[in-house]
Short mmCIF file of C-alpha atoms (C1' of nucleotides) in Angstrom, two decimals:
data_model
loop_
_atom_site.label_atom_id
_atom_site.label_comp_id
_atom_site.label_asym_id
_atom_site.label_seq_id
_atom_site.Cartn_x
_atom_site.Cartn_y
_atom_site.Cartn_z
CA MET A 1 46.05 71.48 280.78
CA THR A 2 44.36 74.53 282.16
CA ALA A 3 41.03 72.79 282.37
CA PRO A 4 38.64 74.67 284.64
CA ALA A 5 40.86 77.71 284.70
CA ASP A 6 39.16 79.00 281.56
CA ALA A 7 35.73 78.23 282.94
CA ASN A 8 35.08 81.94 282.68
CA SER A 9 36.72 82.42 279.32
CA TRP A 10 34.47 83.58 276.53
CA GLN A 11 35.34 80.43 274.66
CA ALA A 12 34.05 78.21 277.46
CA ILE A 13 30.85 80.23 277.57
CA HIS A 14 30.67 80.11 273.78
CA ALA A 15 30.93 76.33 273.91
CA GLU A 16 28.29 76.02 276.63
CA LEU A 17 25.85 78.27 274.79
CA MET A 18 26.45 76.36 271.58
CA ARG A 19 25.78 73.12 273.44
CA ARG A 20 22.45 74.43 274.70
CA ILE A 21 21.50 75.44 271.19
CA ALA A 22 22.67 72.18 269.64
CA GLU A 23 20.95 70.02 272.25
CA ARG A 24 17.74 71.97 272.06
CA VAL A 25 17.84 73.22 275.61
CA TRP A 26 16.87 76.42 273.84
CA GLN A 27 14.62 75.55 270.92
CA PRO A 28 14.70 77.39 267.62
CA GLY A 29 12.71 80.57 267.97
CA ASP A 30 13.07 80.56 271.74
CA PRO A 31 14.43 83.60 273.53
CA VAL A 32 17.86 83.27 275.04
CA PRO A 33 18.41 84.64 278.56
CA HIS A 34 19.69 88.15 278.76
CA GLU A 35 23.35 88.93 278.90
CA VAL A 36 23.07 90.17 282.46
CA ASP A 37 21.44 86.96 283.65
CA LEU A 38 23.91 84.74 281.84
CA ALA A 39 26.76 86.77 283.28
CA ALA A 40 25.31 86.18 286.73
CA GLU A 41 24.89 82.46 286.02
CA PHE A 42 28.46 82.04 284.81
CA GLY A 43 29.82 84.43 287.37
CA CYS A 44 31.57 86.62 284.86
CA ALA A 45 31.35 90.11 283.43
CA ARG A 46 28.66 90.97 280.92
CA ALA A 47 31.32 91.83 278.36
CA THR A 48 32.50 88.24 278.42
CA VAL A 49 29.04 86.90 277.71
CA ASN A 50 28.68 89.56 275.03
CA ARG A 51 31.85 88.40 273.34
CA ALA A 52 30.63 84.81 273.26
CA MET A 53 27.17 85.72 272.01
CA ARG A 54 28.53 88.07 269.39
CA GLU A 55 30.49 85.23 267.83
CA ILE A 56 27.45 82.97 267.89
CA ALA A 57 25.35 85.65 266.27
CA GLN A 58 28.00 86.13 263.58
CA ALA A 59 27.86 82.43 262.88
CA GLY A 60 24.14 82.78 262.38
CA PHE A 61 22.85 80.58 265.21
CA ILE A 62 21.17 83.33 267.17
CA GLU A 63 19.61 86.64 266.23
CA ARG A 64 20.04 89.69 268.38
CA ARG A 65 18.19 92.97 268.45
CA ARG A 66 18.42 95.78 270.89
CA LYS A 67 15.63 95.88 273.36
CA ALA A 68 13.97 92.90 271.69
CA GLY A 69 16.60 90.55 273.01
CA THR A 70 18.20 87.40 271.65
CA ARG A 71 16.54 84.34 270.18
CA VAL A 72 17.70 81.11 268.64
CA ALA A 73 17.58 81.42 264.86
CA LEU A 74 14.65 79.67 263.19
CA ASN A 75 16.31 79.15 259.84
CA PRO A 76 19.97 79.28 260.62
CA VAL A 77 21.75 80.43 257.50
CA ARG A 78 24.86 78.34 257.40
CA ARG A 79 27.89 80.42 256.73
CA ALA A 80 30.84 78.66 255.24
CA THR A 81 34.09 80.51 254.88
CA LEU A 82 35.92 80.00 251.67
CA GLU A 83 39.62 80.76 251.56
CA ILE A 84 40.83 82.11 248.27
CA PRO A 85 44.60 81.83 248.10
CA ILE A 86 46.91 82.84 245.31
CA THR A 87 46.91 80.05 242.73
CA ARG A 88 50.60 79.36 243.12
CA ILE A 89 50.23 78.91 246.86
CA ASP A 90 47.12 76.80 246.36
CA VAL A 91 48.90 74.42 243.99
CA GLU A 92 52.07 74.24 246.04
CA SER A 93 50.18 73.60 249.26
CA ARG A 94 48.74 70.50 247.60
CA GLY A 95 52.27 69.29 247.18
CA MET A 96 52.42 69.85 243.43
CA ALA A 97 54.84 71.75 241.29
CA TRP A 98 53.47 75.00 239.96
CA ARG A 99 54.24 76.45 236.56
CA TYR A 100 52.81 79.47 234.84
CA GLU A 101 52.52 80.39 231.20
CA LEU A 102 51.44 83.72 229.77
CA ILE A 103 49.35 83.27 226.64
CA GLU A 104 48.48 86.80 225.71
CA ARG A 105 48.83 90.34 226.98
CA GLN A 106 47.32 93.16 224.98
CA PHE A 107 44.82 95.98 225.04
CA ALA A 108 41.39 95.15 223.72
CA HIS A 109 37.71 95.81 224.07
CA PRO A 110 36.07 93.53 226.58
CA SER A 111 32.86 91.74 225.79
CA GLN A 112 29.67 93.60 226.55
CA ILE A 113 29.01 91.25 229.44
CA VAL A 114 32.34 91.96 231.08
CA ALA A 115 32.08 95.69 230.44
CA ALA A 116 28.59 95.77 231.90
CA ARG A 117 29.64 93.86 234.98
CA MET A 118 32.48 96.28 235.52
CA GLY A 119 30.13 99.19 235.00
CA LEU A 120 32.22 100.56 232.12
CA ALA A 121 31.29 101.97 228.76
CA ALA A 122 31.28 99.45 225.93
CA ASP A 123 34.08 101.17 224.01
CA VAL A 124 36.63 101.21 226.84
CA ARG A 125 39.94 99.48 226.24
CA LEU A 126 41.29 97.25 228.97
CA LEU A 127 44.42 95.20 229.42
CA HIS A 128 43.57 91.65 228.52
CA VAL A 129 45.75 88.98 230.11
CA ARG A 130 45.32 85.30 229.40
CA ALA A 131 47.41 82.67 231.09
CA ARG A 132 47.63 79.07 232.16
CA HIS A 133 48.66 77.60 235.47
CA PHE A 134 50.06 74.09 235.58
CA ALA A 135 50.17 71.64 238.48
CA ASP A 136 52.80 68.92 238.15
CA GLY A 137 53.06 69.73 234.47
CA LYS A 138 49.37 69.28 233.74
CA PRO A 139 47.04 72.16 232.91
CA HIS A 140 45.33 73.20 236.09
CA LEU A 141 43.71 76.54 235.44
CA TYR A 142 43.01 78.87 232.56
CA GLU A 143 42.87 82.51 233.61
CA ASP A 144 41.14 85.11 231.46
CA ARG A 145 41.57 88.54 232.97
CA TRP A 146 40.70 92.14 232.19
CA ILE A 147 42.54 94.88 234.02
CA HIS A 148 41.32 98.45 234.30
CA THR A 149 44.64 100.21 233.84
CA ALA A 150 43.10 103.61 234.49
CA VAL A 151 42.80 102.49 238.09
CA VAL A 152 45.97 100.38 238.21
CA PRO A 153 48.46 102.27 236.03
CA GLY A 154 51.30 100.18 237.41
CA ALA A 155 49.99 97.25 235.40
CA LEU A 156 51.25 98.99 232.25
CA ASP A 157 54.82 98.28 233.34
CA ALA A 158 54.24 94.69 234.37
CA ASP A 159 54.58 92.12 231.63
CA PHE A 160 53.09 89.23 233.62
CA SER A 161 55.43 86.73 232.00
CA ALA A 162 57.24 85.84 235.19
CA VAL A 163 54.87 86.92 237.91
CA SER A 164 51.26 85.95 237.33
CA ALA A 165 48.71 88.73 237.08
CA ASN A 166 46.97 87.00 239.93
CA GLU A 167 49.93 87.46 242.20
CA TRP A 168 50.94 90.86 240.87
CA LEU A 169 47.53 92.31 241.55
CA VAL A 170 47.35 90.90 245.05
CA GLN A 171 50.66 92.59 245.77
CA ASN A 172 50.06 95.83 243.93
CA ALA A 173 46.37 96.51 243.61
CA PRO A 174 44.65 96.11 246.92
CA PHE A 175 40.90 96.02 246.66
CA THR A 176 38.25 96.99 249.08
CA ARG A 177 35.45 94.80 247.81
CA GLY A 178 34.99 91.80 245.61
CA ASP A 179 32.17 89.85 244.05
CA VAL A 180 32.70 86.15 243.49
CA THR A 181 30.51 83.92 241.39
CA LEU A 182 30.86 80.16 241.23
CA SER A 183 29.35 78.13 238.43
CA ALA A 184 29.82 75.22 236.06
CA ALA A 185 30.13 75.27 232.29
CA ASN A 186 30.90 72.93 229.43
CA ALA A 187 34.36 73.33 227.98
CA SER A 188 34.46 75.46 224.86
CA THR A 189 36.75 74.45 222.04
CA ILE A 190 39.43 76.86 223.20
CA GLU A 191 39.12 75.90 226.84
CA ALA A 192 39.23 72.21 225.99
CA ARG A 193 42.45 72.68 224.06
CA LEU A 194 44.07 74.83 226.72
CA LEU A 195 43.14 72.49 229.55
CA ASN A 196 43.84 69.35 227.55
CA THR A 197 40.42 67.95 228.13
CA PRO A 198 37.55 66.75 225.93
CA GLU A 199 35.24 69.35 224.56
CA ASN A 200 32.08 69.77 226.66
CA ALA A 201 33.78 68.48 229.78
CA ALA A 202 32.23 70.02 232.88
CA LEU A 203 34.46 72.77 234.22
CA PHE A 204 34.35 74.55 237.54
CA ILE A 205 34.38 78.28 237.06
CA VAL A 206 35.16 81.13 239.39
CA GLU A 207 34.49 84.67 238.28
CA ARG A 208 35.82 87.42 240.43
CA LEU A 209 35.30 91.13 240.12
CA THR A 210 37.24 93.35 242.48
CA TRP A 211 36.73 96.99 243.30
CA HIS A 212 38.70 99.78 244.86
CA ALA A 213 35.97 101.91 246.35
CA PHE A 214 33.71 102.38 243.33
CA ASP A 215 36.27 101.72 240.63
CA PRO A 216 36.47 98.28 239.08
CA ILE A 217 40.02 96.95 239.19
CA THR A 218 39.92 93.64 237.45
CA HIS A 219 37.53 91.00 236.22
CA VAL A 220 38.87 87.48 236.04
CA ARG A 221 37.38 84.24 234.87
CA LEU A 222 39.15 81.22 236.29
CA VAL A 223 38.45 77.98 234.47
CA TYR A 224 39.66 74.94 236.37
CA ALA A 225 40.61 71.65 234.80
CA PRO A 226 38.14 68.79 235.38
CA GLY A 227 38.36 67.19 238.77
CA TYR A 228 38.92 70.40 240.64
CA ARG A 229 37.16 70.50 243.97
CA MET A 230 36.82 73.53 246.16
CA GLU A 231 36.62 72.60 249.81
CA MET A 232 35.44 74.54 252.77
CA THR A 233 34.09 73.98 256.26
CA ILE A 234 31.14 75.32 258.14
CA MET B 1 32.82 119.06 267.20
CA THR B 2 31.27 115.72 267.77
CA ALA B 3 32.30 114.89 264.26
CA PRO B 4 35.20 112.83 265.50
CA ALA B 5 32.89 111.51 268.18
CA ASP B 6 32.86 108.22 266.38
CA ALA B 7 36.48 108.74 265.59
CA ASN B 8 37.04 106.59 268.63
CA SER B 9 34.71 103.84 267.58
CA TRP B 10 36.40 100.58 266.72
CA GLN B 11 34.78 100.77 263.31
CA ALA B 12 36.36 104.11 262.54
CA ILE B 13 39.72 102.76 263.61
CA HIS B 14 39.08 99.61 261.61
CA ALA B 15 38.43 101.72 258.53
CA GLU B 16 41.52 103.84 259.05
CA LEU B 17 43.78 100.83 259.54
CA MET B 18 42.28 99.18 256.46
CA ARG B 19 42.94 102.36 254.52
CA ARG B 20 46.59 102.33 255.54
CA ILE B 21 46.88 98.74 254.45
CA ALA B 22 45.04 99.28 251.19
CA GLU B 23 47.00 102.40 250.30
CA ARG B 24 50.31 100.81 251.20
CA VAL B 25 51.12 103.18 254.02
CA TRP B 26 52.07 99.90 255.64
CA GLN B 27 53.54 97.62 253.01
CA PRO B 28 52.96 93.89 252.91
CA GLY B 29 55.33 92.27 255.35
CA ASP B 30 55.78 95.48 257.28
CA PRO B 31 55.21 95.56 261.00
CA VAL B 32 52.16 97.44 262.19
CA PRO B 33 52.53 99.76 265.19
CA HIS B 34 51.76 98.26 268.54
CA GLU B 35 48.31 98.43 270.02
CA VAL B 36 49.48 100.76 272.75
CA ASP B 37 50.96 103.21 270.27
CA LEU B 38 47.92 103.16 268.04
CA ALA B 39 45.70 103.66 271.07
CA ALA B 40 47.79 106.69 271.95
CA GLU B 41 47.61 107.97 268.39
CA PHE B 42 43.85 107.63 268.19
CA GLY B 43 43.36 108.70 271.76
CA CYS B 44 41.36 105.66 272.72
CA ALA B 45 41.66 102.61 274.90
CA ARG B 46 43.83 99.71 273.84
CA ALA B 47 40.77 97.45 273.90
CA THR B 48 39.25 99.51 271.12
CA VAL B 49 42.30 99.18 268.90
CA ASN B 50 42.38 95.49 269.77
CA ARG B 51 38.81 95.06 268.62
CA ALA B 52 39.57 96.71 265.29
CA MET B 53 42.76 94.74 264.72
CA ARG B 54 41.15 91.47 265.70
CA GLU B 55 38.58 91.88 262.96
CA ILE B 56 41.26 92.75 260.43
CA ALA B 57 43.28 89.72 261.43
CA GLN B 58 40.20 87.53 261.08
CA ALA B 59 39.74 88.87 257.58
CA GLY B 60 43.31 87.83 256.83
CA PHE B 61 44.91 91.19 256.11
CA ILE B 62 47.27 91.18 259.05
CA GLU B 63 48.97 88.47 261.04
CA ARG B 64 49.36 88.73 264.77
CA ARG B 65 51.56 86.83 267.17
CA ARG B 66 52.20 87.47 270.79
CA LYS B 67 55.44 89.14 271.52
CA ALA B 68 56.35 89.10 267.83
CA GLY B 69 53.77 91.74 267.06
CA THR B 70 51.59 92.45 264.08
CA ARG B 71 52.51 92.64 260.43
CA VAL B 72 50.69 93.16 257.18
CA ALA B 73 50.05 89.80 255.55
CA LEU B 74 52.33 89.02 252.62
CA ASN B 75 49.91 86.81 250.79
CA PRO B 76 46.57 87.86 252.07
CA VAL B 77 44.28 84.88 251.89
CA ARG B 78 40.96 86.33 250.98
CA ARG B 79 38.17 84.85 253.02
CA ALA B 80 34.78 84.92 251.43
CA THR B 81 31.76 83.87 253.42
CA LEU B 82 29.28 81.76 251.58
CA GLU B 83 25.75 81.79 252.93
CA ILE B 84 23.99 78.50 252.51
CA PRO B 85 20.27 78.98 253.02
CA ILE B 86 17.56 76.37 252.97
CA THR B 87 16.72 75.68 249.34
CA ARG B 88 13.11 76.81 249.71
CA ILE B 89 14.22 80.16 251.08
CA ASP B 90 16.91 80.44 248.42
CA VAL B 91 14.40 79.93 245.61
CA GLU B 92 11.74 82.15 247.12
CA SER B 93 14.17 84.95 247.78
CA ARG B 94 14.90 85.01 244.05
CA GLY B 95 11.22 85.70 243.54
CA MET B 96 10.37 82.28 242.18
CA ALA B 97 7.78 79.77 243.24
CA TRP B 98 9.21 76.76 245.05
CA ARG B 99 7.91 73.23 244.75
CA TYR B 100 9.29 70.03 246.16
CA GLU B 101 8.92 66.44 245.08
CA LEU B 102 10.04 63.36 246.96
CA ILE B 103 11.38 60.71 244.62
CA GLU B 104 12.44 57.98 246.97
CA ARG B 105 12.76 57.25 250.67
CA GLN B 106 14.11 53.90 251.74
CA PHE B 107 16.88 52.18 253.66
CA ALA B 108 19.83 51.09 251.61
CA HIS B 109 23.56 50.58 251.58
CA PRO B 110 25.42 53.72 250.56
CA SER B 111 28.17 53.57 248.00
CA GLN B 112 31.63 52.86 249.29
CA ILE B 113 32.61 56.45 248.61
CA VAL B 114 29.79 57.87 250.69
CA ALA B 115 30.33 55.34 253.49
CA ALA B 116 34.02 56.13 253.55
CA ARG B 117 33.43 59.85 253.67
CA MET B 118 31.07 59.39 256.58
CA GLY B 119 33.56 57.15 258.31
CA LEU B 120 31.10 54.25 258.46
CA ALA B 121 31.45 50.55 257.80
CA ALA B 122 30.59 49.49 254.26
CA ASP B 123 27.67 47.30 255.36
CA VAL B 124 25.79 49.97 257.30
CA ARG B 125 22.24 50.78 256.22
CA LEU B 126 21.26 54.41 255.95
CA LEU B 127 18.08 56.23 255.08
CA HIS B 128 18.33 57.22 251.45
CA VAL B 129 16.26 60.22 250.43
CA ARG B 130 16.11 61.49 246.87
CA ALA B 131 14.12 64.54 245.91
CA ARG B 132 13.73 67.34 243.44
CA HIS B 133 13.23 71.03 244.06
CA PHE B 134 11.49 73.14 241.43
CA ALA B 135 11.71 76.87 240.80
CA ASP B 136 8.79 78.33 238.88
CA GLY B 137 7.86 74.82 237.80
CA LYS B 138 11.22 74.01 236.30
CA PRO B 139 13.65 71.53 237.86
CA HIS B 140 16.11 73.45 239.96
CA LEU B 141 17.92 70.96 242.12
CA TYR B 142 18.29 67.24 242.54
CA GLU B 143 19.04 66.20 246.10
CA ASP B 144 20.57 62.82 246.89
CA ARG B 145 20.84 62.37 250.62
CA TRP B 146 21.95 59.72 253.10
CA ILE B 147 20.84 60.06 256.70
CA HIS B 148 22.49 58.29 259.60
CA THR B 149 19.36 57.37 261.54
CA ALA B 150 21.38 55.96 264.42
CA VAL B 151 22.30 59.56 265.18
CA VAL B 152 19.00 61.13 264.12
CA PRO B 153 16.34 58.59 265.14
CA GLY B 154 13.62 61.18 264.63
CA ALA B 155 14.16 60.87 260.90
CA LEU B 156 12.47 57.47 261.05
CA ASP B 157 9.15 59.17 261.73
CA ALA B 158 9.52 61.84 259.09
CA ASP B 159 8.33 60.92 255.61
CA PHE B 160 9.86 63.93 253.86
CA SER B 161 6.96 64.15 251.42
CA ALA B 162 5.76 67.54 252.63
CA VAL B 163 8.77 68.97 254.39
CA SER B 164 12.05 68.56 252.55
CA ALA B 165 14.78 66.58 254.26
CA ASN B 166 16.87 69.68 253.85
CA GLU B 167 14.51 71.71 255.96
CA TRP B 168 13.64 68.94 258.39
CA LEU B 169 17.27 68.33 259.27
CA VAL B 170 18.01 71.99 259.79
CA GLN B 171 15.15 72.10 262.26
CA ASN B 172 15.72 68.77 263.95
CA ALA B 173 19.31 67.72 263.62
CA PRO B 174 21.63 70.50 264.65
CA PHE B 175 25.19 69.90 263.65
CA THR B 176 28.41 71.11 265.08
CA ARG B 177 30.60 70.87 262.01
CA GLY B 178 30.24 70.55 258.28
CA ASP B 179 32.42 69.92 255.27
CA VAL B 180 31.38 71.42 251.98
CA THR B 181 32.82 70.56 248.60
CA LEU B 182 32.01 72.44 245.42
CA SER B 183 32.67 70.97 242.01
CA ALA B 184 31.39 70.56 238.48
CA ALA B 185 30.33 67.38 236.71
CA ASN B 186 28.71 66.29 233.48
CA ALA B 187 25.10 65.25 233.82
CA SER B 188 24.60 61.52 234.10
CA THR B 189 21.64 59.94 232.33
CA ILE B 190 19.56 59.98 235.48
CA GLU B 191 20.52 63.51 236.39
CA ALA B 192 19.81 64.72 232.88
CA ARG B 193 16.33 63.24 232.99
CA LEU B 194 15.56 64.58 236.46
CA LEU B 195 16.79 68.06 235.68
CA ASN B 196 15.32 68.09 232.19
CA THR B 197 18.64 68.90 230.57
CA PRO B 198 20.83 67.34 227.89
CA GLU B 199 23.09 64.55 228.95
CA ASN B 200 26.63 65.73 229.67
CA ALA B 201 25.47 69.24 230.50
CA ALA B 202 27.79 70.86 233.01
CA LEU B 203 26.21 70.83 236.44
CA PHE B 204 27.22 72.68 239.56
CA ILE B 205 27.52 70.32 242.50
CA VAL B 206 27.56 70.89 246.22
CA GLU B 207 28.39 68.02 248.51
CA ARG B 208 27.86 68.56 252.18
CA LEU B 209 28.72 66.31 255.07
CA THR B 210 27.57 67.36 258.51
CA TRP B 211 28.65 66.07 261.88
CA HIS B 212 27.40 66.16 265.42
CA ALA B 213 30.59 65.98 267.41
CA PHE B 214 32.21 62.91 265.82
CA ASP B 215 29.08 61.27 264.46
CA PRO B 216 28.18 61.82 260.82
CA ILE B 217 24.60 63.03 260.49
CA THR B 218 23.97 63.28 256.81
CA HIS B 219 25.72 63.34 253.47
CA VAL B 220 23.99 65.19 250.69
CA ARG B 221 24.83 65.71 247.06
CA LEU B 222 23.06 68.70 245.57
CA VAL B 223 23.01 68.78 241.80
CA TYR B 224 21.87 72.11 240.41
CA ALA B 225 20.25 72.62 237.05
CA PRO B 226 22.42 74.32 234.41
CA GLY B 227 22.71 78.06 234.79
CA TYR B 228 22.92 78.01 238.55
CA ARG B 229 25.33 80.55 239.94
CA MET B 230 26.46 80.77 243.52
CA GLU B 231 27.33 84.31 244.50
CA MET B 232 29.30 85.69 247.38
CA THR B 233 31.24 88.77 248.32
CA ILE B 234 34.66 89.27 249.76
"C1'" DC C 1 -10.08 103.64 269.63
"C1'" DT C 2 -6.14 105.61 267.18
"C1'" DC C 3 -2.04 108.01 267.01
"C1'" DC C 4 1.97 110.10 268.78
"C1'" DA C 5 5.20 111.40 272.33
"C1'" DT C 6 7.70 109.34 276.13
"C1'" DA C 7 9.63 105.92 279.16
"C1'" DA C 8 11.82 101.59 279.68
"C1'" DT C 9 15.14 98.16 278.39
"C1'" DA C 10 18.48 94.79 276.04
"C1'" DT C 11 22.15 95.05 273.38
"C1'" DG C 12 26.33 97.75 271.51
"C1'" DT C 13 30.31 99.96 272.60
"C1'" DG C 14 33.92 102.59 275.19
"C1'" DC C 15 37.46 103.06 279.06
"C1'" DA C 16 41.03 102.06 282.45
"C1'" DG C 17 43.32 98.76 284.73
"C1'" DA C 18 44.92 94.14 285.56
"C1'" DC C 19 46.63 89.67 284.78
"C1'" DA C 20 47.51 85.63 281.41
"C1'" DT C 21 50.03 83.67 277.68
"C1'" DA C 22 53.14 82.92 274.08
"C1'" DA C 23 57.17 83.83 272.06
"C1'" DT C 24 61.34 86.22 271.56
"C1'" DA C 25 65.60 88.26 273.49
"C1'" DA C 26 69.09 88.32 276.84
"C1'" DC C 27 71.90 86.24 279.90
"C1'" DG C 28 74.82 83.09 282.39
"C1'" DC C 29 77.04 78.88 282.77
"C1'" DA C 30 79.64 75.01 281.20
"C1'" DT D 1 80.84 78.43 271.41
"C1'" DG D 2 76.68 76.24 272.57
"C1'" DC D 3 72.74 75.55 275.41
"C1'" DG D 4 69.35 76.04 278.82
"C1'" DT D 5 67.23 79.39 282.03
"C1'" DT D 6 65.24 83.76 282.83
"C1'" DA D 7 63.55 88.32 281.68
"C1'" DT D 8 60.98 90.98 278.54
"C1'" DT D 9 57.29 92.17 275.67
"C1'" DA D 10 53.06 92.33 272.53
"C1'" DT D 11 48.98 90.40 272.22
"C1'" DG D 12 44.81 88.00 274.49
"C1'" DT D 13 41.36 88.37 277.70
"C1'" DC D 14 38.67 89.62 281.94
"C1'" DT D 15 36.45 92.98 285.07
"C1'" DG D 16 33.43 96.72 286.42
"C1'" DC D 17 31.64 100.61 285.16
"C1'" DA D 18 29.46 103.98 282.08
"C1'" DC D 19 26.96 105.77 278.38
"C1'" DA D 20 24.91 105.16 273.50
"C1'" DT D 21 21.42 103.32 270.56
"C1'" DA D 22 17.68 100.94 268.75
"C1'" DT D 23 13.29 99.15 269.78
"C1'" DT D 24 9.47 97.98 272.24
"C1'" DA D 25 6.07 99.12 275.75
"C1'" DT D 26 3.38 102.59 277.89
"C1'" DG D 27 0.32 106.14 278.43
"C1'" DG D 28 -2.00 110.35 277.35
"C1'" DA D 29 -4.39 113.42 274.04
"C1'" DG D 30 -7.74 113.85 270.56
#
DNA sequence: CTCCATAATATGTGCAGACATAATAACGCA
DNA sequence: TGCGTTATTATGTCTGCACATATTATGGAG
């Protein structure tokens, strides 16, 4: 391979700096040499060192401030990246057959909690879509969604019987910001029936609220069948 | 007119490209103009456009391949970054008082599941540390941890009664890689007692396995008291 | 000694040019 | 026609330089 050829690549420098941090050559709280000095040491341009250090800073291992310099983070906040795919893709990528079933689609008043989270008046009417996703024929996910049709008028023409609201929105209602909340809850009577599981079973729950600028697009509560595990790496 | 002075900043270009993607100027699957052309359009250097597009690609909105070019992602995989702070900091940042209690610290054989996950033989002995974290006096988190002292010999001298294993490891056992699994489970008898909650209550569970190169450092199972919500933004 | 204006400095970013790399497109040969 | 070689091309990265910006350090006035 091109072994020492990339000795000056930002990735090689990234790796070397990470090694020094991991092996305590630079202790937590210690200052890290300046970009100019490191560039001289590695015999490369400052921009290359900057690229490497920027990535390390993004990962939370070092803290940088103009004029003050760079130091190894004392309490490195571990950042794990969670990938949130479309449910269909998620199921299929696990090698299972995906099926989708629309339960309900109608206008209604959301609960006060949902309305408050979306920053909407309590008497607003939203499109309420409830559906189930199956993996290999077994209930996998119960989706309870509220769509703000004032912001996504196209949703009025979609019936969500063939294409899931999940997928339709990804394709048709791009969002600029989203809040995700993960939690656990005991299965309610309805949830237990829909997911074919005992009442009070522990369920993994994802709530997602997406915005386009300052307008709430949709609030969805995803209730996964027992056994669901969400995996990510640091 | 220095108004468009930052018009050339990579962030301004980033915002403009994101706008075109969000507003469907470039449809999903569509090719995005080449860096050179965009640089000409914005009147900036190609490196600046590259910086903007690199960030967008990292966020998953576009896909880039040499020679093939850039296109808007068809099924944008949303990447959310989850920040995992030290528990003490997490509790204190929510304005609550943090207290820590060591339950047990002894060498033992891990369960087959844990040993397998860590890639260790079934008969290995690991340091087993169990502890509770309190928030405002109420049980907040039950921590069940296995430490591979062959990799972290310093842990032999730490008693974990004052400093939590959580915090000690962050400070003394840097890791290069970590696997995180999120799930939900019903409270076992022991967990219910330790967290002062009814048996079978739904609990939010984080399992984390960290590695230094190819050596497993520690496996921890964090069991949160009911009501815990993990929040993140996209 | 305190406070405020000013200088110094490390990082942040931009530019133009060059070469590297990966992957596709085109071509030529059998 | 089919296949392997070669050209082409868009992105990936590096360099050297310059200026911008955010902070800290300095020093002078009161």
